[in-house]
CSV table of C-alpha atoms in Angstrom, one decimal:
chain,number,residue,atom,x,y,z
A,195,MET,CA,0.0,0.0,0.0
A,196,GLU,CA,2.7,2.4,1.0
A,197,SER,CA,4.7,1.9,-2.2
A,198,ALA,CA,1.7,2.3,-4.4
A,199,ALA,CA,1.0,5.7,-2.8
A,200,ARG,CA,4.6,6.8,-3.6
A,201,THR,CA,4.4,5.8,-7.2
A,202,LEU,CA,1.3,7.8,-7.8
A,203,ASN,CA,2.7,10.8,-6.1
A,204,PRO,CA,2.9,13.5,-8.9
A,205,SER,CA,6.1,15.1,-7.6
A,206,ARG,CA,7.8,11.6,-8.0
A,207,LEU,CA,6.6,11.4,-11.6
A,208,ALA,CA,7.9,14.9,-12.3
A,209,ARG,CA,11.3,13.9,-11.2
A,210,VAL,CA,11.6,11.3,-14.0
A,211,ALA,CA,9.7,13.3,-16.6
A,212,TRP,CA,12.9,15.0,-17.9
A,213,ILE,CA,14.3,11.7,-19.2
A,214,PRO,CA,12.4,11.6,-22.5
A,215,LEU,CA,13.1,15.4,-22.8
A,216,CYS,CA,16.8,14.7,-22.6
A,217,LEU,CA,16.6,12.2,-25.4
A,218,LEU,CA,14.9,14.8,-27.5
A,219,LEU,CA,17.5,17.4,-26.7
A,220,ALA,CA,20.4,15.0,-27.4
A,221,ALA,CA,19.6,15.4,-31.1
A,222,CYS,CA,20.0,19.2,-30.9
A,223,HIS,CA,23.7,19.9,-30.9
A,224,ILE,CA,24.1,21.1,-34.4
A,225,ASP,CA,26.7,23.7,-33.3
A,226,MET,CA,29.6,21.2,-33.5
A,227,TYR,CA,28.3,19.6,-36.7
A,228,ASP,CA,28.4,22.8,-38.6
A,229,GLN,CA,31.3,24.8,-37.1
A,230,PRO,CA,31.8,28.4,-38.0
A,231,ARG,CA,34.6,27.6,-40.5
A,232,TYR,CA,34.6,26.9,-44.2
A,233,THR,CA,35.2,23.4,-45.6
A,234,ALA,CA,36.0,22.5,-49.2
A,235,ASN,CA,33.2,23.1,-51.8
A,236,GLN,CA,31.1,25.1,-49.3
A,237,PRO,CA,29.1,28.0,-50.6
A,238,SER,CA,29.8,31.4,-48.9
A,239,ASP,CA,27.9,34.6,-48.8
A,240,PHE,CA,31.1,36.5,-47.8
A,241,PHE,CA,32.8,36.3,-51.2
A,242,GLU,CA,31.2,37.9,-54.2
A,243,ASP,CA,31.3,34.8,-56.4
A,244,GLY,CA,29.7,32.7,-53.7
A,245,ARG,CA,32.5,30.3,-53.3
A,246,ALA,CA,34.4,29.5,-50.1
A,247,MET,CA,37.3,28.0,-52.1
A,248,ARG,CA,39.4,30.8,-53.4
A,249,PRO,CA,41.0,30.6,-56.8
A,250,PRO,CA,44.7,31.5,-56.7
A,251,VAL,CA,45.4,35.2,-57.6
A,252,PRO,CA,46.8,35.8,-61.1
A,253,ASN,CA,50.5,35.0,-61.7
A,254,THR,CA,50.6,32.6,-58.7
A,255,VAL,CA,53.5,30.1,-59.2
A,256,PRO,CA,53.2,26.6,-57.7
A,257,MET,CA,55.4,25.9,-54.7
A,258,THR,CA,57.6,23.1,-56.2
A,259,ASP,CA,61.3,22.5,-56.7
A,260,GLU,CA,60.9,23.4,-60.4
A,261,PRO,CA,61.3,27.1,-61.4
A,262,PRO,CA,58.2,28.5,-63.1
A,263,ASP,CA,59.9,28.6,-66.5
A,264,SER,CA,61.3,25.1,-66.4
A,265,VAL,CA,60.6,22.5,-69.0
A,266,MET,CA,58.7,20.4,-66.4
A,267,LEU,CA,56.1,23.1,-66.0
A,268,THR,CA,55.9,24.8,-69.4
A,269,GLY,CA,56.8,22.0,-71.9
A,270,ARG,CA,59.2,24.5,-73.5
A,271,ALA,CA,63.0,25.0,-73.4
A,272,ASN,CA,64.0,28.5,-74.5
A,273,GLY,CA,60.6,29.0,-76.0
A,274,GLU,CA,60.9,25.9,-78.2
A,275,LEU,CA,58.7,22.8,-77.6
A,276,ALA,CA,60.7,20.3,-75.7
A,277,VAL,CA,62.0,17.3,-77.6
A,278,GLU,CA,63.0,15.3,-74.6
A,279,LEU,CA,61.0,14.3,-71.4
A,280,PRO,CA,62.2,16.3,-68.4
A,281,MET,CA,62.4,13.0,-66.4
A,282,GLU,CA,63.7,9.5,-67.0
A,283,LEU,CA,61.6,7.3,-69.1
A,284,THR,CA,60.7,4.2,-67.0
A,285,ALA,CA,58.1,1.5,-67.1
A,286,GLU,CA,56.4,3.1,-64.1
A,287,LEU,CA,56.1,6.4,-65.9
A,288,LEU,CA,54.4,4.7,-68.9
A,289,GLU,CA,52.1,2.8,-66.6
A,290,ARG,CA,51.1,6.0,-64.9
A,291,GLY,CA,50.6,7.6,-68.2
A,292,GLN,CA,48.4,4.7,-69.3
A,293,THR,CA,46.0,5.1,-66.3
A,294,ARG,CA,45.9,8.9,-66.9
A,295,TYR,CA,45.3,8.5,-70.6
A,296,ASN,CA,42.6,5.9,-70.1
A,297,ALA,CA,40.8,8.2,-67.6
A,298,TYR,CA,41.2,11.6,-69.2
A,299,CYS,CA,41.8,11.1,-72.9
A,300,ALA,CA,40.3,7.7,-73.9
A,301,PRO,CA,36.6,8.9,-73.7
A,302,CYS,CA,37.3,10.9,-76.9
A,303,HIS,CA,40.5,9.6,-78.4
A,304,GLY,CA,39.8,5.9,-77.7
A,305,LEU,CA,41.9,3.4,-75.9
A,306,ALA,CA,44.1,3.0,-78.9
A,307,GLY,CA,44.2,6.7,-79.8
A,308,ASP,CA,42.4,6.2,-83.1
A,309,GLY,CA,39.7,8.9,-82.3
A,310,ASN,CA,36.9,6.4,-81.7
A,311,GLY,CA,36.2,6.8,-78.0
A,312,VAL,CA,32.8,6.3,-76.5
A,313,ILE,CA,32.0,10.1,-76.5
A,314,ALA,CA,33.2,10.6,-80.0
A,315,TYR,CA,31.0,7.7,-81.1
A,316,ARG,CA,27.9,8.4,-79.0
A,317,GLY,CA,28.1,12.2,-79.0
A,318,GLY,CA,29.0,12.5,-82.7
A,319,ILE,CA,32.2,14.6,-82.1
A,320,GLN,CA,34.9,14.5,-84.8
A,321,VAL,CA,38.1,13.6,-82.9
A,322,PRO,CA,41.3,13.3,-84.9
A,323,SER,CA,43.4,10.1,-84.7
A,324,LEU,CA,46.8,10.4,-82.9
A,325,HIS,CA,48.3,8.2,-85.6
A,326,ASN,CA,49.3,10.4,-88.5
A,327,ASP,CA,52.7,11.4,-89.8
A,328,ARG,CA,52.5,14.9,-88.4
A,329,LEU,CA,51.8,13.8,-84.9
A,330,ARG,CA,54.3,10.9,-85.1
A,331,THR,CA,57.1,13.3,-85.7
A,332,VAL,CA,56.0,16.3,-83.6
A,333,GLN,CA,58.1,17.1,-80.5
A,334,VAL,CA,56.9,15.3,-77.3
A,335,GLY,CA,56.5,18.7,-75.7
A,336,TYR,CA,53.6,19.3,-78.2
A,337,PHE,CA,51.4,16.7,-76.4
A,338,PHE,CA,52.3,18.4,-73.1
A,339,ASP,CA,51.3,21.7,-74.6
A,340,VAL,CA,47.9,20.4,-76.0
A,341,ILE,CA,47.0,18.9,-72.6
A,342,THR,CA,48.0,22.1,-70.8
A,343,ASN,CA,46.4,24.7,-73.1
A,344,GLY,CA,43.9,22.7,-75.1
A,345,ILE,CA,43.6,23.2,-78.8
A,346,ASN,CA,40.6,24.5,-80.8
A,347,ARG,CA,37.7,22.4,-79.7
A,348,MET,CA,39.6,20.4,-77.1
A,349,TYR,CA,39.6,22.0,-73.7
A,350,SER,CA,42.6,22.3,-71.4
A,351,TYR,CA,43.2,19.5,-68.8
A,352,ALA,CA,45.7,21.5,-66.8
A,353,ASN,CA,43.4,21.9,-63.8
A,354,ARG,CA,42.9,18.2,-63.5
A,355,ILE,CA,46.2,16.7,-64.6
A,356,PRO,CA,49.3,17.8,-62.6
A,357,PRO,CA,52.4,18.6,-64.8
A,358,GLU,CA,54.3,15.3,-63.9
A,359,ASP,CA,51.3,13.3,-65.0
A,360,ARG,CA,51.0,15.3,-68.2
A,361,TRP,CA,54.5,14.2,-69.1
A,362,ALA,CA,53.5,10.6,-68.3
A,363,VAL,CA,50.6,10.9,-70.7
A,364,ALA,CA,52.8,12.5,-73.4
A,365,ALA,CA,55.2,9.6,-73.1
A,366,TYR,CA,52.3,7.1,-73.2
A,367,VAL,CA,50.9,8.7,-76.3
A,368,ARG,CA,54.3,8.2,-78.0
A,369,ALA,CA,54.2,4.6,-76.9
A,370,LEU,CA,50.7,4.2,-78.4
A,371,GLN,CA,51.9,5.7,-81.6
A,372,LEU,CA,54.7,3.2,-81.8
A,373,SER,CA,52.4,0.3,-80.9
A,374,GLN,CA,50.2,1.2,-84.0
A,375,ASN,CA,53.0,1.8,-86.4
A,376,VAL,CA,55.7,-1.0,-86.2
A,377,ASP,CA,57.7,-2.1,-89.1
A,378,ALA,CA,57.2,-5.9,-89.4
A,379,ASN,CA,61.0,-6.3,-89.9
A,380,ASP,CA,61.6,-5.0,-86.4
A,381,LEU,CA,59.7,-8.0,-84.9
A,382,THR,CA,61.3,-11.3,-84.0
A,383,ALA,CA,60.3,-14.3,-85.9
A,384,GLU,CA,58.4,-15.6,-82.9
A,385,GLU,CA,56.4,-12.3,-82.6
A,386,ARG,CA,55.5,-12.5,-86.3
A,387,GLN,CA,54.4,-16.0,-85.8
A,388,GLN,CA,51.9,-14.8,-83.1
A,389,LEU,CA,50.5,-12.3,-85.5
A,390,GLY,CA,49.9,-15.0,-88.0
A,391,GLY,CA,52.5,-13.8,-90.5
A,392,GLN,CA,55.6,-15.5,-91.8
B,194,MET,CA,-10.5,2.8,13.0
B,195,SER,CA,-8.9,4.8,10.3
B,196,ALA,CA,-10.7,5.6,7.1
B,197,GLN,CA,-9.9,3.5,4.1
B,198,ILE,CA,-7.8,5.8,1.9
B,199,PHE,CA,-7.4,3.7,-1.2
B,200,PRO,CA,-10.2,2.2,-3.2
B,201,ARG,CA,-10.1,-1.6,-3.9
B,202,ASN,CA,-8.7,-1.3,-7.4
B,203,ALA,CA,-5.6,0.8,-6.3
B,204,ASN,CA,-3.3,-2.2,-6.6
B,205,ALA,CA,-4.3,-2.8,-10.2
B,206,LEU,CA,-4.0,0.9,-10.9
B,207,VAL,CA,-0.4,0.9,-9.6
B,208,TRP,CA,0.6,-2.0,-11.8
B,209,VAL,CA,-1.1,-0.5,-14.8
B,210,SER,CA,0.7,2.8,-14.4
B,211,ILE,CA,4.1,1.2,-13.7
B,212,ILE,CA,3.9,-1.0,-16.7
B,213,GLY,CA,2.4,1.9,-18.8
B,214,LEU,CA,5.3,4.2,-17.8
B,215,VAL,CA,7.9,1.5,-18.7
B,216,LEU,CA,6.2,0.9,-22.0
B,217,LEU,CA,6.0,4.6,-22.7
B,218,ILE,CA,9.7,5.2,-22.1
B,219,GLY,CA,10.7,2.1,-23.9
B,220,GLY,CA,8.5,3.1,-26.8
B,221,ILE,CA,10.0,6.6,-27.0
B,222,VAL,CA,13.5,5.1,-27.0
B,223,ALA,CA,12.6,2.5,-29.6
B,224,ALA,CA,11.0,5.2,-31.7
B,225,LEU,CA,14.1,7.5,-31.5
B,226,VAL,CA,16.4,4.6,-32.4
B,227,GLY,CA,14.2,3.7,-35.2
B,228,LEU,CA,14.2,7.3,-36.5
B,229,TYR,CA,18.0,7.4,-36.1
B,230,LEU,CA,18.3,4.4,-38.4
B,231,SER,CA,15.5,5.3,-40.8
B,232,PRO,CA,16.1,6.7,-44.2
B,233,TRP,CA,14.1,9.8,-43.1
B,234,TYR,CA,17.0,10.7,-40.8
B,235,THR,CA,20.0,9.0,-42.5
B,236,GLU,CA,18.9,9.8,-46.1
B,237,VAL,CA,20.1,6.4,-47.2
B,238,GLY,CA,18.7,5.5,-50.6
B,239,VAL,CA,16.9,8.9,-50.9
B,240,ALA,CA,17.9,10.6,-54.1
B,241,LYS,CA,18.2,14.4,-53.9
B,242,GLU,CA,17.0,16.9,-56.4
B,243,GLN,CA,19.9,18.6,-58.2
B,244,PRO,CA,20.0,21.8,-60.3
B,245,VAL,CA,21.0,19.7,-63.3
B,246,PRO,CA,19.6,16.1,-63.3
B,247,PHE,CA,23.2,14.6,-63.6
B,248,SER,CA,23.2,10.9,-63.9
B,249,HIS,CA,26.1,8.6,-62.9
B,250,LYS,CA,24.4,5.7,-64.6
B,251,HIS,CA,24.5,7.6,-67.9
B,252,HIS,CA,28.0,8.9,-67.6
B,253,VAL,CA,29.8,6.1,-65.7
B,254,ASP,CA,27.9,3.0,-66.7
B,255,GLN,CA,26.9,3.8,-70.3
B,256,LEU,CA,29.7,6.2,-71.3
B,257,LYS,CA,32.4,4.5,-69.2
B,258,ILE,CA,33.9,7.8,-68.0
B,259,ASP,CA,36.4,7.3,-65.2
B,260,CYS,CA,35.6,8.8,-61.8
B,261,ARG,CA,38.8,10.8,-62.0
B,262,TYR,CA,37.7,12.7,-65.1
B,263,CYS,CA,35.2,14.6,-62.8
B,264,HIS,CA,36.5,13.9,-59.3
B,265,ALA,CA,40.1,14.6,-60.2
B,266,THR,CA,41.6,15.2,-56.8
B,267,VAL,CA,40.4,11.9,-55.2
B,268,GLU,CA,43.8,10.3,-55.4
B,269,ARG,CA,45.9,13.1,-54.0
B,270,ALA,CA,43.7,15.1,-51.6
B,271,ALA,CA,41.3,14.8,-48.7
B,272,HIS,CA,38.4,15.8,-50.9
B,273,ALA,CA,37.3,14.2,-54.1
B,274,GLY,CA,35.8,17.5,-55.2
B,275,PHE,CA,33.1,18.3,-57.6
B,276,PRO,CA,33.6,18.8,-61.3
B,277,SER,CA,34.0,22.4,-62.4
B,278,THR,CA,31.7,23.8,-65.1
B,279,ASP,CA,34.6,23.7,-67.4
B,280,THR,CA,34.7,19.9,-67.0
B,281,CYS,CA,31.1,19.4,-68.1
B,282,MET,CA,31.7,21.8,-70.9
B,283,SER,CA,34.7,19.9,-72.2
B,284,CYS,CA,32.1,17.5,-73.6
B,285,HIS,CA,28.9,19.5,-73.5
B,286,SER,CA,30.3,22.3,-75.6
B,287,GLN,CA,29.9,19.8,-78.4
B,288,VAL,CA,27.5,17.1,-77.1
B,289,TRP,CA,23.8,17.9,-76.4
B,290,THR,CA,24.6,21.6,-76.8
B,291,ASN,CA,20.9,22.6,-77.0
B,292,SER,CA,19.5,20.5,-74.2
B,293,PRO,CA,17.4,22.5,-71.9
B,294,LEU,CA,18.5,20.2,-69.0
B,295,LEU,CA,22.0,21.7,-69.4
B,296,GLN,CA,20.9,25.3,-69.4
B,297,PRO,CA,22.2,25.9,-65.8
B,298,VAL,CA,25.6,24.5,-66.9
B,299,ARG,CA,25.8,26.9,-69.9
B,300,ASP,CA,24.7,29.8,-67.8
B,301,SER,CA,27.4,29.0,-65.2
B,302,TYR,CA,30.0,28.9,-68.0
B,303,GLN,CA,28.9,32.3,-69.2
B,304,SER,CA,28.6,34.0,-65.8
B,305,GLY,CA,31.4,32.2,-63.9
B,306,GLU,CA,29.0,31.4,-61.1
B,307,SER,CA,29.2,27.8,-59.7
B,308,VAL,CA,26.4,25.3,-60.2
B,309,VAL,CA,25.5,24.6,-56.5
B,310,TRP,CA,25.1,20.8,-56.1
B,311,ASN,CA,23.1,19.5,-53.2
B,312,ARG,CA,25.5,17.6,-51.0
B,313,ILE,CA,24.8,13.9,-50.5
B,314,TYR,CA,27.7,12.8,-48.2
B,315,ASP,CA,28.5,15.3,-45.6
B,316,LEU,CA,30.4,14.3,-42.4
B,317,PRO,CA,30.0,16.5,-39.3
B,318,ASP,CA,32.8,19.1,-39.0
B,319,PHE,CA,34.3,17.3,-36.0
B,320,VAL,CA,35.3,14.3,-38.1
B,321,TYR,CA,38.4,14.2,-40.2
B,322,PHE,CA,38.2,12.2,-43.4
B,323,ASN,CA,40.7,11.8,-46.2
B,324,HIS,CA,40.1,10.1,-49.6
B,325,SER,CA,43.6,9.8,-50.8
B,326,VAL,CA,44.7,7.4,-48.0
B,327,HIS,CA,41.8,5.1,-48.6
B,328,VAL,CA,42.3,5.0,-52.4
B,329,ALA,CA,46.0,4.4,-52.0
B,330,LYS,CA,45.4,1.5,-49.6
B,331,GLY,CA,43.0,-0.3,-52.0
B,332,ILE,CA,39.6,0.7,-50.7
B,333,GLY,CA,37.2,1.0,-53.6
B,334,CYS,CA,34.7,3.8,-54.1
B,335,ALA,CA,32.0,1.2,-54.2
B,336,SER,CA,32.8,0.0,-50.6
B,337,CYS,CA,31.7,3.4,-49.3
B,338,HIS,CA,29.5,4.9,-52.0
B,339,GLY,CA,27.8,1.8,-53.3
B,340,ARG,CA,26.9,1.1,-56.9
B,341,ILE,CA,26.8,4.8,-57.8
B,342,ASP,CA,27.1,3.7,-61.5
B,343,GLN,CA,23.5,2.4,-61.2
B,344,GLN,CA,22.0,5.6,-59.8
B,345,HIS,CA,20.3,8.2,-62.0
B,346,LEU,CA,20.1,10.8,-59.2
B,347,THR,CA,22.7,10.3,-56.5
B,348,ALA,CA,21.7,8.8,-53.2
B,349,LYS,CA,23.5,7.8,-50.0
B,350,ALA,CA,24.6,4.2,-49.6
B,351,GLN,CA,25.8,4.7,-46.1
B,352,PRO,CA,24.6,6.8,-43.1
B,353,LEU,CA,28.3,7.5,-42.3
B,354,TYR,CA,27.9,6.5,-38.6
B,355,MET,CA,31.0,6.1,-36.5
B,356,GLY,CA,30.4,2.4,-36.0
B,357,TRP,CA,30.6,1.8,-39.8
B,358,CYS,CA,34.0,3.6,-40.1
B,359,LEU,CA,35.3,1.6,-37.1
B,360,GLY,CA,34.0,-1.7,-38.5
B,361,CYS,CA,36.2,-1.4,-41.5
B,362,HIS,CA,39.1,0.0,-39.5
B,363,ARG,CA,39.0,-3.0,-37.3
B,364,ASN,CA,38.7,-5.5,-40.2
B,365,PRO,CA,40.2,-3.9,-43.3
B,366,GLU,CA,40.7,-7.4,-44.9
B,367,ASP,CA,36.9,-7.5,-45.5
B,368,ASN,CA,37.1,-4.6,-47.9
B,369,VAL,CA,40.6,-4.3,-49.3
B,370,ARG,CA,41.0,-4.9,-53.1
B,371,PRO,CA,43.9,-4.6,-55.5
B,372,ARG,CA,44.8,-1.0,-56.3
B,373,ASP,CA,43.9,-1.2,-59.9
B,374,GLU,CA,40.3,-2.3,-59.1
B,375,VAL,CA,39.6,0.8,-56.9
B,376,PHE,CA,37.7,2.6,-59.6
B,377,ASN,CA,36.0,-0.5,-60.8
B,378,MET,CA,32.4,-0.4,-59.6
B,379,ALA,CA,31.5,-4.0,-60.4
B,380,PHE,CA,34.4,-5.5,-58.5
B,381,ASP,CA,33.5,-7.3,-55.3
B,382,PRO,CA,36.3,-7.7,-52.8
B,383,ARG,CA,34.7,-10.8,-51.4
B,384,SER,CA,35.3,-12.6,-54.7
B,385,LEU,CA,38.9,-12.8,-53.6
B,386,PRO,CA,39.8,-15.6,-51.1
B,387,LEU,CA,40.4,-14.3,-47.6
B,388,GLU,CA,44.1,-15.2,-47.6
B,389,GLN,CA,44.6,-13.1,-50.6
B,390,ARG,CA,43.0,-10.1,-49.0
B,391,VAL,CA,45.0,-10.6,-45.8
B,392,ALA,CA,48.1,-10.6,-48.0
B,393,LEU,CA,47.0,-7.4,-49.6
B,394,VAL,CA,46.5,-5.8,-46.1
B,395,ALA,CA,50.1,-6.8,-45.3
B,396,GLU,CA,51.4,-5.6,-48.7
B,397,TYR,CA,49.8,-2.2,-48.4
B,398,GLN,CA,51.0,-2.0,-44.7
B,399,ILE,CA,47.6,-1.3,-43.3
B,400,PRO,CA,48.1,-1.3,-39.5
B,401,THR,CA,46.1,-4.1,-37.9
B,402,ASP,CA,47.3,-3.5,-34.3
B,403,GLY,CA,44.2,-1.4,-33.4
B,404,ARG,CA,46.0,1.9,-34.2
B,405,LEU,CA,43.3,2.7,-36.8
B,406,THR,CA,40.5,2.8,-34.1
B,407,ASN,CA,42.2,5.4,-31.9
B,408,CYS,CA,40.0,8.4,-31.5
B,409,TYR,CA,42.5,10.9,-32.8
B,410,VAL,CA,42.6,9.2,-36.2
B,411,CYS,CA,39.2,10.7,-37.0
B,412,HIS,CA,38.8,13.4,-34.3
B,413,ARG,CA,41.7,15.7,-34.6
């Protein structure tokens, strides 16, 4: 009897009534979820263009070991398109170039560089083949230059491919060109056998 | 003889109210937990409206464009980033140039103002996350973002709760895959035998001594 009286006592009830309230309030601490600082890709009403991420001011040079007019960053030596890679040609470099090429160039130029990528095919864009005499003999720096600055209808890829990777792609394009234009006499007999020749 | 204070049914009333109170509190807790896990709160599987109805299914599955074409910094920075208008226009200056769906993209290219995408995955500001380390250690996009190549409008595949992060940090061998399969949406890590995945964890030097579950890894 005694205990029943206590349970029904309203002031007792009031003492536990805050528990569900706590659970509700526990969901209301948004302050630390959205802290008063900017994160990447956030909109901002402080800057005029509405972006929290600021573009670098004009004439900014990247903080690298390379001077801003080096072959590595410009593709040019003394104003002329470079004829040599500014780094050593290794199998890793070509492999790196292959993944970059397949991600950034193949949609249009095709995996083999023949200009028949999915976008060219589905979207009906005319994309030139990379296998012609002019492009086979052009300086390797030309590819770097096309990726960096774009050409006519092709946009620049400089904001997505860092300079080292652009060189890797340039080297890989060269390798692609070789792969599509081999003199049969350069092959060993065994390789010719594989191709079904004599 | 004192007066009888309580009616005869007082005992029953006490039990009813005790049980009722327990049920009420239990119900509230269950409802809150249910809400916490429901798509209404976690947004899992709920596609969001976007200013342009961009479709990963179209661009990734059908056109076979690599994630990096648009999310270019995913391998070298904390953030995967969103494609700039310039990236869309590298194709759409020549493909579907008159589509009304793409009007916001063309406007943005003209005016220089960003297309503002509605965020799908957004961690609280007190959590540190970094894409590059996960990509470098052979964790595929699909392990966290699901089959995004099958989605027309993007939707969450994970609520991004702490327990989920910890689950993988405790047992990375469940999700690790060879590095060259990271961008392959269709690859299932479990198609590799466990020994091979354990070997990959060792090869990529992923710490398995519990270091990855220290609080400061994610709260710094």
